Amino acid sequence: METIAIPAINFAPIMPEVILSIFAMVLLLVNVFVPSEHKAYLGYLSLVGLIVAGFTLIGGWGVPLSAFNDSVVRDNFSIFFKGIFLLTVGMSILISDQYFKREECNLGELYPLLLFATVGMMLMASGTDLMTIFLGLEVLSVSLYILAGFNRANVKSNEAGLKYFLLGAFSTGFLLYGMALTYGATGTTRVVKIAEYVSQNGVVAQNPMFVIGMLLMAVGFSFKIAAAPFHMWTPDVYEGAPTPMTAFMSAGPKAAGFAAFMRVAIIAFPSLKADWSDLLWILAVLTMTIGNLIALNQDNIKRMLAYSSIAHAGYALVGFTAGNAEGTAGILFYMLSYAFMNIGAFAIIVLVGKKGEANNNVMDYAGFGTKHPVLALAMAVFLFSLAGMPPTAGFIGKFYLFSGAIKAGYVWLAIIGVLNSAASVYYYLRVMVYMYMKDPVEEFDWMKLTPAVAICIIIAVVGVLLPGVVPAFLLNLAQQAVLL
Amino acid sequence: MESALFYILSAVTVTGTAFAITEKHAVHAIVYLVTSFFALAVIFFLLGAPVVAIFEVIIYAGAIMVLFLFVIMMLDLGHPERARLPGIREWWPALALGTVTLASALALVVSRAPAISAPGKAIGVKEFALALFGKYGVAVEVISMQLLFALVGALYLARKR
């Protein structure tokens, strides 16, 4: 009998994924034996998993390694993004317990699904093969469809899950079709090999199949990062999904989408850089402008932050358009800061909200500043950072994104970005006006600050203010992590 | 002959899919989809991928479409009380498409053409398995986990409260 040579397996590059998968499956099993009033312990166990995965990440910094026939890689780029994902999931888990207890949801399946979504995001960031990237995106998407519809008793949550599922499946089709066409044109799915093939056979760059493949992939990734005109799902899904999951979705999967999009565009399609830069220019302007304009007259704060999240994807696309070291390092820095400020803001929304997703309007924040000055101050910090005011991380991030665009010669793009940023101040300040300048309508006596939520808010405040004051350390890391 | 067959079968696939989309009756749409899957399977065979061709028939035309039919029967969308044998006017396109596919497959069998049209050799079960569990090992593991968690999610969403 003929023996089959088993290829050498090196798990080191995907160690965090392996650990999180094991934890997710253990949580599924343990879940059966934990009575429903003690489900919070599952959350602590998943936090342990995240911390262990985080430790395995740190060792790989600066030591690039690829495995499984170059289908996954461990480089600084993927490690930086994986750090963002771990942080995002950790903070979302911290605010989940209180919210889902209030909404009387069964938490048992939540934590395994969240960890599994993280595995998907990590595969997207570390995949160097179109197949791996696609599978990562699918793993993430399937978990997200369920998480968006997790609050089964709430009609809006059901709507969010179904809408996200239908539109997401449709956009996945675009992505996969683009990958298939690229494979057809180049005969390989490895991102490095695609670039090699194009540099050896220059004619393929003019092949319509190759160009359409790139465009369709851009559509698929743009959907995931919620860039206009592929943003239509965002407001409904973000409004309907359970608040902690909205926090997670707005920060984690967006960063994962950027990671995969950047790796494919920068490594596989350097030959078409002029084309995709033009494309991204249009996407960036549309995304910023549409997001900010519609956010101006939103009353529901989750919906407002959904449109603001579209606008923030636009700012990051400015750095992507630039395509230089400053711009791409700016994206990495911005995605990290955005996770801190956005999840921080959502933590406050979880606290202020009432059962059944009530009390989520901007008007409901009237007098919050006098009743809970410390929490209102934290919210103000997050909103200032989202608006891009110094001395917050949001300001530094935007500064790098726009200065990258100017250095690459996209002066007009930077000007449009700054104008958009100025317009966005209106709707962030509106919340603050209600918090500090209106008389309280309610006593906010239902609010209960649990230690977990408090820790999440403290992490977020530190994460927003510290890089805002001394950005050098994080910027340094981001610059070491760029793909160029 | 291969290239002629390819174009004929592609036309069958596209026509079958177009009918599947435009057909109002759900069961009819599924029959057209099955027809197009069969044609697609023969195309895969022509391209030198007999294993994928078999999968297309067993999994897509077989298992998944039968699942669709079961769901439609369970949901009672097909108006079973008005069930009758459909007249030839309703199903001749499916018959025609199916006949073309069958004729193409038979032509292939009779001419004993080696399953090659693309440069390179036909990929059999062994090569397929080696690639699947060697080169794409990590992908197989990820897919298996994804199925597990899709199942968990489906159970969670569909469970009685």
XYZ file of C-alpha atoms in Angstrom:
645
model
C 0.000 0.000 0.000
C 1.227 3.405 -0.914
C 1.831 5.777 1.910
C 0.843 9.376 1.768
C 3.395 11.919 2.865
C 1.864 14.059 5.573
C 3.230 17.577 5.212
C 5.019 19.062 8.178
C 2.600 21.091 10.241
C 3.674 24.230 12.019
C 0.948 25.672 14.184
C 2.979 28.634 15.405
C 1.582 31.213 12.939
C -2.016 30.379 13.796
C -1.526 29.668 17.505
C -4.010 32.359 18.617
C -6.640 30.947 16.261
C -6.050 27.417 17.551
C -6.312 28.517 21.180
C -9.484 30.506 20.605
C -11.072 27.615 18.688
C -10.289 25.238 21.540
C -11.702 27.683 24.068
C -14.830 28.179 21.952
C -15.479 24.444 21.802
C -14.744 23.956 25.512
C -17.175 26.788 26.276
C -19.839 25.047 24.206
C -19.402 21.916 26.297
C -19.146 23.668 29.645
C -22.214 25.724 28.783
C -24.411 22.655 29.173
C -23.436 22.233 32.824
C -23.590 25.865 33.905
C -26.959 26.970 35.324
C -28.358 29.984 33.532
C -27.852 32.390 36.454
C -24.111 31.698 36.423
C -23.512 32.133 32.697
C -21.297 35.142 33.447
C -18.540 32.682 34.377
C -18.452 31.607 30.748
C -17.609 35.206 29.933
C -14.682 35.151 32.358
C -13.488 31.872 30.860
C -13.589 33.356 27.372
C -11.631 36.369 28.647
C -8.983 33.922 29.888
C -8.900 32.461 26.390
C -8.400 35.897 24.892
C -5.544 36.661 27.288
C -3.803 33.347 26.555
C -4.180 33.989 22.826
C -2.785 37.475 23.383
C 0.345 36.062 25.032
C 1.002 33.776 22.077
C 0.722 36.809 19.819
C 3.386 38.916 21.482
C 6.217 36.446 20.914
C 5.816 36.595 17.144
C 6.424 40.331 16.786
C 9.211 40.946 14.298
C 9.628 37.239 13.503
C 7.735 36.631 10.254
C 6.695 33.053 9.674
C 4.427 31.383 7.186
C 2.910 27.922 7.252
C 0.460 25.552 5.585
C 1.933 26.054 2.127
C 2.049 29.813 2.601
C -1.679 30.031 3.100
C -1.282 31.773 6.458
C 1.436 34.082 7.649
C 2.460 35.604 10.945
C 3.835 39.076 10.324
C 3.672 42.341 12.231
C 0.693 43.404 10.147
C -1.399 40.416 11.150
C -0.236 40.588 14.763
C -1.254 44.231 15.049
C -4.701 43.473 13.685
C -5.076 40.384 15.853
C -4.336 42.597 18.837
C -7.163 44.898 17.769
C -9.530 41.942 17.441
C -8.674 40.535 20.877
C -9.220 43.943 22.421
C -12.516 44.464 20.602
C -13.891 41.098 21.616
C -12.653 41.434 25.185
C -14.332 44.796 25.650
C -17.548 43.570 24.033
C -17.619 40.574 26.369
C -17.203 42.890 29.357
C -20.370 44.795 28.453
C -22.351 41.759 27.275
C -23.293 40.250 30.617
C -25.213 43.233 31.926
C -27.013 43.879 28.648
C -28.135 40.331 27.953
C -29.242 39.794 31.552
C -31.435 42.863 31.202
C -32.818 41.613 27.890
C -33.304 38.146 29.402
C -31.349 36.361 26.690
C -29.612 33.057 27.160
C -25.911 33.877 27.165
C -24.645 30.339 26.700
C -24.074 30.465 22.949
C -22.903 34.063 22.867
C -19.334 33.620 24.068
C -18.401 30.639 21.867
C -19.815 32.447 18.854
C -17.885 35.608 19.698
C -14.635 33.672 20.045
C -15.326 31.900 16.793
C -15.989 35.211 15.039
C -12.578 36.290 16.341
C -10.993 33.220 14.766
C -12.558 34.288 11.476
C -11.231 37.823 11.772
C -7.759 36.514 12.612
C -7.761 34.264 9.560
C -8.718 37.250 7.445
C -5.778 39.224 8.810
C -3.225 36.435 8.518
C -4.445 34.720 5.359
C -2.109 35.040 2.402
C -4.217 32.844 0.178
C -7.513 34.036 -1.266
C -9.085 30.788 -0.032
C -7.993 31.389 3.560
C -9.150 34.985 3.442
C -12.509 33.918 2.054
C -12.954 31.218 4.683
C -12.030 33.664 7.421
C -14.605 36.083 6.124
C -17.242 33.369 5.987
C -16.470 32.173 9.514
C -16.789 35.747 10.713
C -19.949 36.441 8.729
C -21.845 33.342 9.803
C -21.117 34.107 13.454
C -22.127 37.728 12.944
C -25.463 36.860 11.329
C -26.346 34.901 14.439
C -24.965 37.518 16.824
C -26.913 40.304 15.077
C -30.122 38.357 15.575
C -29.141 37.123 19.019
C -31.932 38.897 20.897
C -34.635 36.606 19.634
C -37.434 38.290 21.586
C -36.765 41.603 19.856
C -38.270 42.079 16.404
C -35.620 44.590 15.359
C -32.850 42.183 16.263
C -34.486 39.496 14.126
C -34.741 41.983 11.298
C -31.077 42.888 11.710
C -29.997 39.251 11.584
C -32.066 38.446 8.507
C -31.088 41.602 6.611
C -27.433 41.092 7.375
C -27.662 37.470 6.324
C -29.348 38.160 2.981
C -27.156 41.098 1.999
C -24.023 39.495 3.402
C -24.563 36.299 1.434
C -25.077 38.401 -1.683
C -21.863 40.348 -1.149
C -19.970 37.132 -0.424
C -21.016 36.015 -3.879
C -19.356 39.092 -5.362
C -16.173 38.470 -3.415
C -15.982 34.829 -4.390
C -16.709 35.586 -8.032
C -13.903 38.132 -8.003
C -11.544 35.566 -6.500
C -12.570 32.979 -9.088
C -11.908 35.391 -11.953
C -8.539 36.358 -10.492
C -7.673 32.683 -10.191
C -8.802 32.161 -13.761
C -6.559 34.962 -14.997
C -3.454 34.122 -12.985
C -3.809 30.429 -12.121
C -3.071 30.899 -8.437
C -4.807 31.994 -5.252
C -1.689 32.900 -3.269
C -1.568 36.676 -3.042
C 2.218 36.767 -3.493
C 2.080 34.459 -6.504
C -0.588 36.623 -8.150
C 1.775 39.599 -8.048
C 4.655 37.416 -9.295
C 2.576 36.111 -12.175
C 1.558 39.621 -13.192
C 5.116 40.937 -13.076
C 6.254 38.047 -15.326
C 3.280 38.213 -17.702
C 2.547 41.920 -17.987
C -0.279 41.451 -20.492
C -2.537 39.954 -17.856
C -2.880 43.390 -16.256
C -4.855 44.428 -19.325
C -6.951 41.269 -19.214
C -10.545 42.321 -18.456
C -11.039 39.123 -16.437
C -8.202 40.128 -14.101
C -9.425 43.709 -13.703
C -13.043 42.653 -13.139
C -11.802 40.126 -10.599
C -10.099 42.898 -8.647
C -13.189 45.112 -8.863
C -15.549 42.383 -7.637
C -13.245 41.630 -4.726
C -13.209 45.333 -3.901
C -17.021 45.238 -3.807
C -16.995 42.300 -1.402
C -14.514 43.930 0.957
C -16.237 47.319 0.724
C -19.417 45.678 1.926
C -17.614 44.280 4.947
C -16.070 47.634 5.898
C -19.418 49.370 5.201
C -18.116 51.750 2.545
C -20.655 53.672 0.479
C -22.370 52.730 -1.839
C -22.301 49.294 -0.174
C -23.339 50.630 3.232
C -27.125 50.205 3.061
C -27.208 47.326 5.549
C -25.258 49.175 8.251
C -27.885 51.431 9.884
C -30.580 48.770 10.167
C -28.208 46.074 11.373
C -26.402 48.317 13.855
C -29.669 49.656 15.231
C -31.347 46.290 15.531
C -28.452 44.180 16.791
C -27.944 43.878 20.555
C -25.888 46.903 21.676
C -22.724 44.990 22.736
C -22.788 43.196 19.396
C -23.165 46.506 17.585
C -20.093 47.691 19.451
C -18.248 44.576 18.369
C -19.435 44.736 14.750
C -18.537 48.363 14.275
C -14.939 47.896 15.431
C -13.775 44.303 14.874
C -15.123 43.144 11.507
C -14.441 46.568 10.037
C -10.784 46.263 11.000
C -10.722 42.691 9.666
C -12.200 43.868 6.380
C -9.507 46.514 6.121
C -6.793 43.979 6.934
C -7.863 41.588 4.183
C -8.583 44.376 1.700
C -5.165 45.948 2.303
C -3.299 42.686 2.015
C -4.998 41.762 -1.253
C -4.720 45.225 -2.797
C -1.157 45.994 -1.713
C 0.435 42.551 -2.136
C -1.553 40.974 -4.970
C -2.410 43.997 -7.110
C 0.523 46.407 -6.969
C 0.416 46.440 -10.785
C -3.051 47.987 -10.712
C -2.241 50.536 -8.007
C -3.235 53.493 -10.195
C -6.602 51.851 -10.823
C -7.458 50.952 -7.269
C -6.243 54.274 -5.934
C -8.738 56.061 -8.208
C -11.433 53.639 -7.137
C -10.655 54.131 -3.450
C -10.614 57.924 -3.909
C -14.239 57.813 -5.056
C -15.196 55.290 -2.360
C -13.553 57.398 0.361
C -15.309 60.625 -0.642
C -18.698 58.916 -1.006
C -18.329 57.022 2.260
C -17.296 60.028 4.338
C -19.893 62.353 2.873
C -22.886 60.005 2.899
C -22.103 58.756 6.402
C -21.741 62.221 7.872
C -24.664 63.839 6.049
C -27.182 61.195 7.076
C -25.831 61.019 10.624
C -26.695 64.696 11.053
C -30.422 64.111 11.533
C -30.489 60.782 13.380
C -32.266 60.672 16.719
C -31.536 57.083 17.671
C -28.017 57.107 19.054
C -27.182 53.605 17.792
C -28.301 54.586 14.306
C -26.304 57.788 14.544
C -23.172 55.849 15.522
C -23.874 53.456 12.629
C -23.724 56.305 10.143
C -20.729 57.711 11.980
C -19.106 54.292 11.631
C -19.638 54.528 7.858
C -17.964 57.936 7.915
C -15.025 56.551 9.900
C -14.518 53.818 7.311
C -14.304 56.701 4.854
C -11.527 58.403 6.846
C -9.586 55.140 6.908
C -10.106 54.794 3.152
C -8.372 58.174 2.766
C -5.221 56.610 4.184
C -5.733 53.562 1.993
C -6.031 55.735 -1.110
C -2.718 57.354 -0.261
C -1.180 53.891 -0.222
C 2.056 55.124 1.370
C 3.605 54.196 4.713
C 2.011 57.119 6.603
C -1.436 56.392 5.249
C -1.414 52.664 5.915
C 0.170 53.087 9.360
C -2.571 55.632 9.948
C -5.220 52.999 9.181
C -3.706 50.580 11.683
C -3.512 53.259 14.360
C -7.001 54.518 13.562
C -8.627 51.102 13.677
C -7.152 50.551 17.132
C -8.247 53.933 18.444
C -11.655 53.539 16.836
C -12.140 50.282 18.738
C -11.440 52.074 22.028
C -13.631 55.109 21.430
C -16.550 53.361 19.775
C -16.847 50.479 22.218
C -16.466 52.978 25.051
C -19.408 54.969 23.698
C -21.453 51.795 23.292
C -20.653 50.796 26.883
C -22.335 54.028 28.023
C -25.269 53.298 25.704
C -25.627 49.883 27.331
C -25.726 51.554 30.756
C -28.260 54.235 29.812
C -30.511 51.874 27.852
C -33.516 50.108 29.329
C -34.978 46.685 28.722
C -36.253 46.121 25.208
C -33.731 48.457 23.576
C -35.578 51.453 25.037
C -34.004 54.772 25.969
C -31.652 54.811 23.000
C -32.518 58.263 21.686
C -30.257 61.279 21.870
C -33.032 63.110 23.754
C -32.948 60.491 26.492
C -29.509 61.770 27.470
C -30.996 65.036 28.742
C -29.364 65.925 32.031
C -27.138 62.850 32.096
C -24.198 65.136 32.900
C -25.691 66.356 36.172
C -26.946 62.967 37.310
C -23.823 60.943 36.482
C -20.964 63.415 35.965
C -18.180 60.816 35.746
C -19.893 58.607 33.171
C -20.959 61.667 31.196
C -17.354 62.859 31.195
C -16.248 59.482 29.817
C -18.919 59.717 27.120
C -17.722 63.239 26.306
C -14.165 61.935 25.902
C -15.351 59.235 23.480
C -17.448 61.687 21.494
C -14.584 64.194 21.306
C -12.336 61.442 20.048
C -14.899 60.359 17.445
C -15.121 63.982 16.322
C -11.327 64.081 16.062
C -10.509 66.709 18.687
C -7.115 66.858 20.380
C -5.832 65.517 22.748
C -7.498 62.222 21.855
C -6.435 59.233 19.782
C -9.084 60.130 17.217
C -7.254 63.352 16.440
C -3.839 61.716 16.034
C -5.310 58.990 13.834
C -7.053 61.436 11.522
C -3.941 63.617 11.449
C -1.868 60.685 10.176
C -4.469 59.543 7.666
C -4.840 63.001 6.160
C -1.146 63.853 6.208
C -0.481 60.540 4.441
C -2.950 61.590 1.755
C -1.257 65.001 1.377
C 2.184 63.405 1.082
C 0.873 61.136 -1.664
C -0.461 64.174 -3.517
C -4.139 63.758 -2.677
C -4.585 67.267 -1.295
C -8.216 67.557 -2.307
C -9.061 64.279 -0.689
C -7.517 65.480 2.567
C -9.482 68.740 2.342
C -12.759 66.856 1.802
C -11.843 64.670 4.764
C -11.210 67.636 7.051
C -14.455 69.311 5.960
C -16.340 66.096 6.662
C -14.695 65.823 10.030
C -15.808 69.357 10.824
C -19.386 68.562 9.813
C -19.377 65.483 12.021
C -18.712 67.616 15.093
C -22.340 68.769 14.937
C -23.938 65.435 15.693
C -21.410 64.417 18.312
C -21.796 67.746 20.075
C -25.575 67.402 19.945
C -25.345 64.475 22.364
C -23.141 66.563 24.644
C -25.574 69.475 24.500
C -28.312 67.141 25.709
C -26.060 65.670 28.397
C -24.875 68.945 29.886
C -27.225 71.746 28.870
C -30.718 70.248 29.151
C -32.595 69.688 32.361
C -32.880 66.058 33.387
C -36.203 64.449 32.481
C -35.421 61.204 34.253
C -33.538 60.237 37.354
C -31.361 57.578 35.651
C -31.987 55.478 38.756
C -32.236 52.193 36.833
C -28.587 52.417 35.907
C -26.320 49.891 37.532
C -22.606 50.139 36.944
C -21.236 46.620 37.225
C -17.468 46.110 37.682
C -17.182 44.519 34.219
C -18.681 47.539 32.458
C -16.618 49.891 34.623
C -13.425 48.069 33.614
C -14.438 48.301 29.949
C -15.026 52.071 30.244
C -11.720 52.584 32.070
C -9.826 50.634 29.386
C -11.541 52.687 26.710
C -10.792 56.041 28.369
C -7.130 55.111 28.830
C -6.992 53.807 25.262
C -8.399 57.053 23.923
C -6.426 59.514 26.032
C -3.016 57.845 26.355
C -2.229 57.556 22.623
C -3.757 61.003 22.233
C -1.160 62.496 24.582
C 1.844 60.250 23.879
C 1.181 58.648 20.484
C 4.817 57.707 19.783
C 4.696 54.134 21.084
C 1.606 53.011 19.190
C 2.545 54.899 16.041
C 5.913 53.229 16.140
C 4.250 49.824 16.342
C 1.884 50.724 13.509
C 4.778 51.857 11.340
C 6.607 48.591 11.954
C 3.465 46.706 11.001
C 2.749 48.200 7.576
C 2.889 45.883 4.619
C 4.860 48.161 2.305
C -15.766 18.063 -30.002
C -14.954 19.185 -26.469
C -15.226 22.862 -27.262
C -18.532 22.383 -29.098
C -19.892 20.422 -26.136
C -18.654 23.111 -23.774
C -20.626 25.817 -25.544
C -23.751 23.678 -25.824
C -23.635 22.761 -22.138
C -22.904 26.341 -21.100
C -25.990 27.433 -23.002
C -27.998 24.733 -21.222
C -26.670 25.847 -17.825
C -27.450 29.501 -18.418
C -30.902 28.773 -19.848
C -31.745 26.419 -17.000
C -30.669 28.997 -14.413
C -32.626 31.728 -16.173
C -35.746 29.552 -16.054
C -35.069 28.770 -12.400
C -35.071 32.486 -11.609
C -38.093 33.447 -13.691
C -40.292 30.439 -12.905
C -43.066 31.382 -10.460
C -43.726 27.854 -9.254
C -41.076 26.909 -6.656
C -40.992 23.215 -7.544
C -40.587 23.995 -11.239
C -37.747 26.384 -10.418
C -35.964 23.607 -8.546
C -36.338 21.209 -11.447
C -34.727 23.780 -13.747
C -31.930 24.323 -11.242
C -31.283 20.571 -11.142
C -31.142 20.554 -14.936
C -28.562 23.314 -14.921
C -26.529 21.509 -12.244
C -26.382 18.390 -14.392
C -25.119 20.377 -17.354
C -22.565 22.054 -15.085
C -21.399 18.635 -13.883
C -20.666 17.553 -17.451
C -18.752 20.815 -17.987
C -16.600 20.023 -14.945
C -15.947 16.588 -16.419
C -14.888 18.190 -19.696
C -12.488 20.470 -17.843
C -10.684 17.492 -16.374
C -12.315 17.436 -12.953
C -14.358 14.243 -12.750
C -14.405 14.306 -8.948
C -15.953 17.756 -8.885
C -18.441 16.593 -11.517
C -19.539 13.732 -9.268
C -19.779 16.079 -6.287
C -21.913 18.446 -8.318
C -24.377 15.658 -9.039
C -24.375 13.994 -5.628
C -24.296 17.059 -3.416
C -25.925 19.866 -5.381
C -28.329 18.144 -7.754
C -28.947 15.364 -5.279
C -28.789 16.272 -1.623
C -29.309 20.035 -1.591
C -32.127 20.104 -4.110
C -33.917 17.251 -2.396
C -33.604 19.270 0.805
C -35.180 22.228 -0.995
C -38.041 20.061 -2.173
C -38.607 18.715 1.328
C -38.697 22.232 2.750
C -41.209 23.317 0.106
C -43.367 20.298 0.875
C -43.152 21.025 4.584
C -44.085 24.666 4.073
C -46.951 23.630 1.815
C -46.093 26.174 -0.856
C -46.673 23.897 -3.810
C -50.498 23.700 -3.479
C -50.585 19.920 -3.087
C -54.393 19.924 -3.138
C -54.213 21.046 -6.755
C -51.581 18.451 -7.606
C -51.880 16.925 -11.035
C -49.561 15.676 -13.721
C -48.294 18.772 -15.508
C -49.034 19.021 -19.233
C -46.221 18.843 -21.733
C -46.559 22.606 -22.359
C -45.311 23.297 -18.865
C -42.254 21.121 -18.804
C -40.927 20.798 -22.347
C -38.042 23.305 -21.721
C -36.759 21.205 -18.833
C -37.134 18.079 -20.946
C -35.269 19.671 -23.847
C -32.448 20.925 -21.622
C -32.181 17.587 -19.865
C -32.092 15.737 -23.173
C -29.266 17.927 -24.443
C -27.273 17.304 -21.265
C -27.888 13.574 -21.421
C -26.974 13.468 -25.113
C -23.742 15.325 -24.429
C -22.831 12.937 -21.631
C -23.627 9.965 -23.848
C -21.567 11.439 -26.673
C -18.651 11.704 -24.273
C -19.073 8.107 -23.150
C -19.383 6.753 -26.691
C -16.423 8.676 -28.065
C -14.423 7.600 -25.004
C -12.718 10.938 -24.991
C -10.243 11.180 -22.170
C -11.554 13.755 -19.752
C -9.083 16.360 -20.856
C -9.541 19.645 -22.539
C -7.525 22.047 -20.459
C -3.754 21.605 -20.626
C -2.767 19.127 -17.966
C -4.225 15.882 -16.803
C -7.520 14.918 -15.293
C -7.561 15.206 -11.513
C -8.738 11.996 -9.932
C -9.844 11.193 -6.411
C -6.297 10.599 -5.172
C -4.860 13.899 -6.379
C -7.941 15.659 -5.066
C -7.595 14.095 -1.626
C -3.871 14.854 -1.465
C -4.454 18.506 -2.306
C -7.383 18.756 0.085
C -5.629 17.361 3.133
C -2.138 18.559 2.285
C -2.142 21.930 0.630
C -5.551 23.013 1.894
C -5.450 21.230 5.247
C -6.061 24.361 7.245
C -9.034 25.248 5.028
C -10.660 21.862 5.662
C -10.265 22.318 9.410
C -11.755 25.804 9.260
C -14.734 24.603 7.219
C -15.424 21.770 9.653
C -15.448 24.233 12.536
C -17.639 26.584 10.594
C -20.210 23.842 10.089
C -20.170 23.140 13.821
C -20.822 26.755 14.693
C -23.414 27.245 11.960
C -25.214 24.310 13.546
C -24.951 25.858 17.008
C -26.291 29.135 15.658
C -29.150 27.499 13.789
C -30.089 25.575 16.931
C -30.011 28.727 19.007
C -32.147 30.733 16.585
C -34.678 27.997 15.885
C -35.062 26.622 19.420
C -38.380 27.050 21.195
C -38.275 29.720 23.830
